[in-house]
CSV table of C-alpha atoms and ligand atoms in Angstrom, one decimal:
chain,number,residue,atom,x,y,z
A,1,MET,CA,0.2,0.0,0.0
A,2,LEU,CA,1.5,3.9,-0.7
A,3,ILE,CA,0.4,6.5,1.4
A,4,ARG,CA,1.0,9.8,-0.1
A,5,ILE,CA,2.8,12.4,2.4
A,6,LYS,CA,1.9,16.1,2.1
A,7,GLY,CA,4.7,18.1,3.0
A,8,THR,CA,4.5,21.9,3.3
A,9,THR,CA,5.4,21.6,-0.6
A,10,SER,CA,6.3,18.1,-2.3
A,11,ASN,CA,5.1,15.0,-1.7
A,12,CYS,CA,6.7,12.1,0.7
A,13,TYR,CA,5.4,8.3,0.7
A,14,LEU,CA,5.5,6.3,2.9
A,15,LEU,CA,5.2,2.3,1.0
A,16,LEU,CA,3.8,-0.3,3.2
A,17,GLY,CA,4.9,-3.8,2.1
A,18,GLU,CA,6.3,-6.8,4.8
A,19,ARG,CA,8.2,-3.3,6.4
A,20,PRO,CA,7.8,-0.5,5.8
A,21,VAL,CA,9.7,2.2,2.9
A,22,LEU,CA,9.9,6.0,3.1
A,23,VAL,CA,9.9,7.3,-0.2
A,24,ASP,CA,11.5,11.2,-0.1
A,25,THR,CA,12.0,13.6,2.7
A,26,GLY,CA,10.1,16.5,3.0
A,27,ALA,CA,11.6,20.1,3.3
A,28,PRO,CA,13.8,20.8,5.6
A,29,GLY,CA,10.6,21.8,8.4
A,30,ASP,CA,8.2,18.8,7.2
A,31,LEU,CA,9.0,16.5,10.3
A,32,LYS,CA,6.4,16.6,12.4
A,33,ARG,CA,4.4,16.2,9.3
A,34,ILE,CA,6.5,12.4,8.6
A,35,LEU,CA,6.4,11.3,12.3
A,36,SER,CA,2.2,13.0,12.1
A,37,ALA,CA,1.8,10.3,9.0
A,38,LEU,CA,3.9,7.2,10.5
A,39,GLN,CA,2.4,7.4,13.5
A,40,ALA,CA,-1.2,7.6,11.5
A,41,ASN,CA,-0.4,4.6,9.9
A,42,GLY,CA,0.9,2.5,13.0
A,43,VAL,CA,4.7,3.2,12.1
A,44,GLU,CA,7.8,3.4,14.7
A,45,PRO,CA,10.3,5.4,12.6
A,46,LYS,CA,12.7,2.3,14.0
A,47,GLN,CA,10.9,-0.2,12.3
A,48,LEU,CA,11.5,1.9,9.0
A,49,ALA,CA,13.6,-0.3,6.7
A,50,LEU,CA,14.9,2.0,4.4
A,51,ILE,CA,15.0,5.6,3.3
A,52,LEU,CA,15.2,6.3,0.2
A,53,LEU,CA,15.4,9.8,-2.0
A,54,THR,CA,14.0,10.2,-5.4
A,55,HIS,CA,17.3,12.7,-5.4
A,56,GLY,CA,19.1,15.3,-3.3
A,57,HIS,CA,17.2,18.4,-3.5
A,58,SER,CA,16.4,20.1,-0.3
A,59,ASP,CA,12.0,19.5,-0.6
A,60,HIS,CA,12.5,16.1,-1.2
A,61,ALA,CA,16.1,15.5,1.8
A,62,GLY,CA,15.1,18.1,4.0
A,63,CYS,CA,14.8,16.0,6.8
A,64,ALA,CA,16.3,13.3,6.0
A,65,ALA,CA,19.1,13.7,8.6
A,66,GLU,CA,16.8,14.2,11.0
A,67,LEU,CA,14.3,11.3,9.8
A,68,LYS,CA,17.6,9.0,9.3
A,69,ARG,CA,18.8,9.9,13.3
A,70,ARG,CA,15.3,8.2,14.7
A,71,SER,CA,14.7,5.6,12.9
A,72,GLY,CA,18.6,4.2,12.5
A,73,ALA,CA,17.8,3.5,9.1
A,74,GLN,CA,19.8,3.9,6.0
A,75,ILE,CA,19.3,6.4,3.5
A,76,ALA,CA,19.4,5.1,0.2
A,77,LEU,CA,19.8,8.3,-3.3
A,78,HIS,CA,21.4,7.6,-6.2
A,79,ALA,CA,25.4,8.4,-6.9
A,80,GLY,CA,24.5,11.0,-9.4
A,81,ASP,CA,22.9,13.3,-6.1
A,82,ALA,CA,25.5,12.0,-3.5
A,83,ALA,CA,27.4,15.5,-4.0
A,84,LEU,CA,24.6,16.9,-3.4
A,85,ALA,CA,23.7,15.1,-0.6
A,86,ARG,CA,26.5,15.9,1.8
A,87,SER,CA,26.8,19.2,0.8
A,88,GLY,CA,23.2,20.1,1.9
A,89,GLN,CA,23.2,22.4,-1.1
A,90,ASN,CA,20.3,21.9,-4.3
A,91,GLY,CA,23.4,22.9,-6.6
A,92,VAL,CA,22.3,23.7,-10.3
A,93,LEU,CA,18.1,24.8,-10.3
A,94,ALA,CA,17.6,25.3,-13.8
A,95,ALA,CA,13.7,26.7,-14.5
A,96,GLN,CA,12.2,25.7,-17.5
A,97,ASP,CA,8.9,28.1,-17.0
A,98,MET,CA,8.5,31.7,-15.7
A,99,ILE,CA,6.3,30.1,-12.3
A,100,GLY,CA,9.9,28.4,-11.6
A,101,ARG,CA,11.7,31.5,-11.6
A,102,ILE,CA,9.4,33.3,-10.0
A,103,VAL,CA,9.4,30.4,-7.3
A,104,ARG,CA,13.1,29.3,-7.0
A,105,PRO,CA,14.8,31.7,-4.9
A,106,PHE,CA,12.0,30.2,-2.0
A,107,VAL,CA,12.4,26.7,-3.0
A,108,ASP,CA,16.6,26.4,-3.2
A,109,GLU,CA,16.9,26.8,0.3
A,110,GLN,CA,19.9,24.6,2.4
A,111,PHE,CA,19.0,21.5,3.9
A,112,GLU,CA,21.1,19.4,6.8
A,113,ALA,CA,23.8,17.3,4.7
A,114,PHE,CA,24.0,13.6,5.4
A,115,GLY,CA,26.3,10.6,3.5
A,116,PRO,CA,23.6,8.0,2.4
A,117,ASP,CA,24.6,4.9,3.5
A,118,LEU,CA,23.2,2.3,0.1
A,119,LEU,CA,24.6,4.9,-3.5
A,120,PHE,CA,23.6,3.2,-6.4
A,121,ARG,CA,24.0,3.8,-10.0
A,122,ASP,CA,21.4,1.7,-12.6
A,123,GLY,CA,18.5,1.0,-9.4
A,124,PHE,CA,18.4,-2.0,-7.2
A,125,SER,CA,15.2,-4.2,-6.1
A,126,LEU,CA,13.2,-3.2,-2.8
A,127,GLU,CA,11.9,-6.4,-1.8
A,128,PRO,CA,15.4,-7.2,0.3
A,129,HIS,CA,13.9,-3.9,2.1
A,130,GLY,CA,10.2,-6.0,2.3
A,131,VAL,CA,8.7,-3.7,-0.1
A,132,LYS,CA,7.4,-5.6,-3.7
A,133,GLY,CA,8.9,-2.6,-6.2
A,134,ARG,CA,12.1,-1.6,-7.8
A,135,VAL,CA,14.3,1.7,-7.9
A,136,LEU,CA,15.4,2.5,-11.6
A,137,ALA,CA,17.4,5.7,-12.9
A,138,THR,CA,15.5,8.0,-14.1
A,139,PRO,CA,17.9,11.4,-14.2
A,140,GLY,CA,17.7,14.4,-16.0
A,141,HIS,CA,16.2,16.9,-13.1
A,142,THR,CA,18.6,15.7,-11.7
A,143,PHE,CA,21.9,14.1,-12.5
A,144,GLY,CA,20.7,11.2,-9.8
A,145,SER,CA,16.4,11.3,-9.8
A,146,ALA,CA,15.3,8.2,-9.5
A,147,SER,CA,12.1,6.8,-9.8
A,148,VAL,CA,9.8,3.8,-7.9
A,149,VAL,CA,7.7,0.8,-9.9
A,150,LEU,CA,5.9,-1.2,-7.3
A,151,GLY,CA,4.7,-4.5,-8.2
A,152,SER,CA,1.4,-3.0,-8.2
A,153,GLY,CA,2.0,-0.8,-11.4
A,154,GLU,CA,2.2,2.9,-9.7
A,155,ALA,CA,5.6,4.4,-10.0
A,156,ILE,CA,6.8,6.9,-7.8
A,157,ILE,CA,8.3,8.9,-9.7
A,158,GLY,CA,10.4,12.0,-7.7
A,159,ASP,CA,9.9,15.8,-10.7
A,160,VAL,CA,10.7,13.7,-13.7
A,161,LEU,CA,7.1,15.2,-14.2
A,162,ARG,CA,5.0,17.1,-11.5
A,163,GLY,CA,1.1,16.8,-11.4
A,164,SER,CA,-1.1,19.7,-13.0
A,165,MET,CA,-1.5,22.6,-10.2
A,166,VAL,CA,-5.3,23.4,-11.4
A,167,TRP,CA,-7.1,19.4,-12.9
A,168,PRO,CA,-7.4,15.7,-11.4
A,169,ASN,CA,-5.4,13.3,-13.3
A,170,ARG,CA,-2.8,15.8,-14.7
A,171,ALA,CA,0.6,15.7,-15.5
A,172,SER,CA,3.4,18.1,-16.4
A,173,PRO,CA,6.5,19.4,-17.4
A,174,HIS,CA,8.1,20.0,-13.8
A,175,PHE,CA,9.5,23.6,-13.4
A,176,PHE,CA,12.8,22.6,-12.2
A,177,CYS,CA,15.1,20.2,-15.3
A,178,ASN,CA,19.0,20.6,-15.3
A,179,ASP,CA,19.2,18.1,-18.5
A,180,PRO,CA,15.8,18.8,-20.7
A,181,GLU,CA,17.0,15.6,-22.5
A,182,THR,CA,17.8,12.4,-20.7
A,183,ASN,CA,14.5,13.4,-19.0
A,184,THR,CA,12.8,12.5,-21.4
A,185,ARG,CA,14.5,9.7,-21.8
A,186,SER,CA,13.7,8.7,-18.2
A,187,ILE,CA,10.0,9.3,-18.9
A,188,VAL,CA,9.7,7.5,-22.2
A,189,ARG,CA,11.3,4.5,-19.7
A,190,LEU,CA,9.0,4.8,-17.6
A,191,ALA,CA,6.0,4.5,-20.3
A,192,ARG,CA,7.7,1.4,-21.2
A,193,GLU,CA,6.7,0.1,-18.2
A,194,GLY,CA,2.9,0.4,-19.3
A,195,LEU,CA,2.4,2.0,-15.2
A,196,LEU,CA,-1.5,2.4,-13.9
A,197,ARG,CA,0.0,5.7,-11.7
A,198,CYS,CA,2.4,8.1,-11.0
A,199,HIS,CA,2.7,10.6,-8.1
A,200,PRO,CA,4.6,12.6,-8.1
A,201,GLY,CA,7.2,15.4,-6.1
A,202,ASN,CA,5.0,17.6,-6.5
A,203,PHE,CA,0.6,17.9,-6.8
A,204,GLY,CA,-1.6,15.4,-7.6
A,205,SER,CA,-1.1,11.7,-9.1
A,206,PHE,CA,-1.9,10.8,-12.9
A,207,PRO,CA,-2.3,7.5,-14.8
A,208,GLY,CA,0.9,6.4,-16.0
A,209,SER,CA,-0.6,6.8,-19.8
A,210,GLU,CA,0.0,10.8,-19.0
A,211,LEU,CA,3.9,9.4,-20.0
A,212,HIS,CA,2.7,9.0,-23.2
A,213,ARG,CA,1.6,12.6,-23.7
A,214,PHE,CA,4.9,13.8,-22.9
A,215,ARG,CA,6.2,11.4,-25.2
A,216,ALA,CA,4.8,12.1,-28.6
A,217,THR,CA,6.5,15.4,-27.7
A,218,ALA,CA,9.6,14.7,-27.9
A,219,SER,CA,11.7,14.6,-30.4
A,220,GLY,CA,11.7,11.6,-33.2
A,221,GLU,CA,14.9,9.7,-31.5
A,222,VAL,CA,13.5,9.8,-28.6
A,223,LEU,CA,9.8,8.8,-30.2
A,224,GLU,CA,12.1,5.5,-30.7
A,225,LEU,CA,10.6,2.5,-28.8
A,226,SER,CA,12.1,-0.4,-30.0
A,227,GLY,CA,15.7,-1.6,-29.6
A,228,GLU,CA,17.8,-0.9,-27.0
A,229,PRO,CA,16.8,1.4,-24.5
A,230,VAL,CA,17.2,4.9,-25.2
B,301,ZN,ZN1,13.2,19.1,-7.4
């Protein structure tokens, strides 16, 4: 089961498998919200099998250091974002639209630095941590962005795309993306999974079919779905 925990600006997700796994840790001020959500779902911090971060931005890694202290759980992060975690800074935040340029000064906050315990590159299975699913590298938003594909057909996709601020069940490009072409390849990779539902880092979830809408706006090279993964 997947539980959405709404932070001040972003979503975290609690996965309730044989053991609980927390995906993302909100912004630096979101600790109380996360602890309350854990309690409401009968999960003590010390029961967490793993803290997985979809990437190293402050609104996803903001409470990682404190939650690690309270839970003793290891923090998994793609190696491409390890430097962000160790510095407690967002690094490059390339705005993709006017909203991104407007909100950038407000979201570009520092967070408590930490050393990730499990650094991965291609991905890994969550089954040893008690959850039926696997982590995939989905770079573009940052070098080390990753997504979680669950056995249920749902996926947590971090900031590969965001939900719409207005419409339910609708995806939009994220306000920030450091490498849009690579991000589009990541959308293609996720689209191949035949996902039922995607849960983004910002705003509401949307059906997996939304991924195909973004594929259609990409270049022909990225649209090619046969052969080796792009
Ligand atoms: Zn981000």
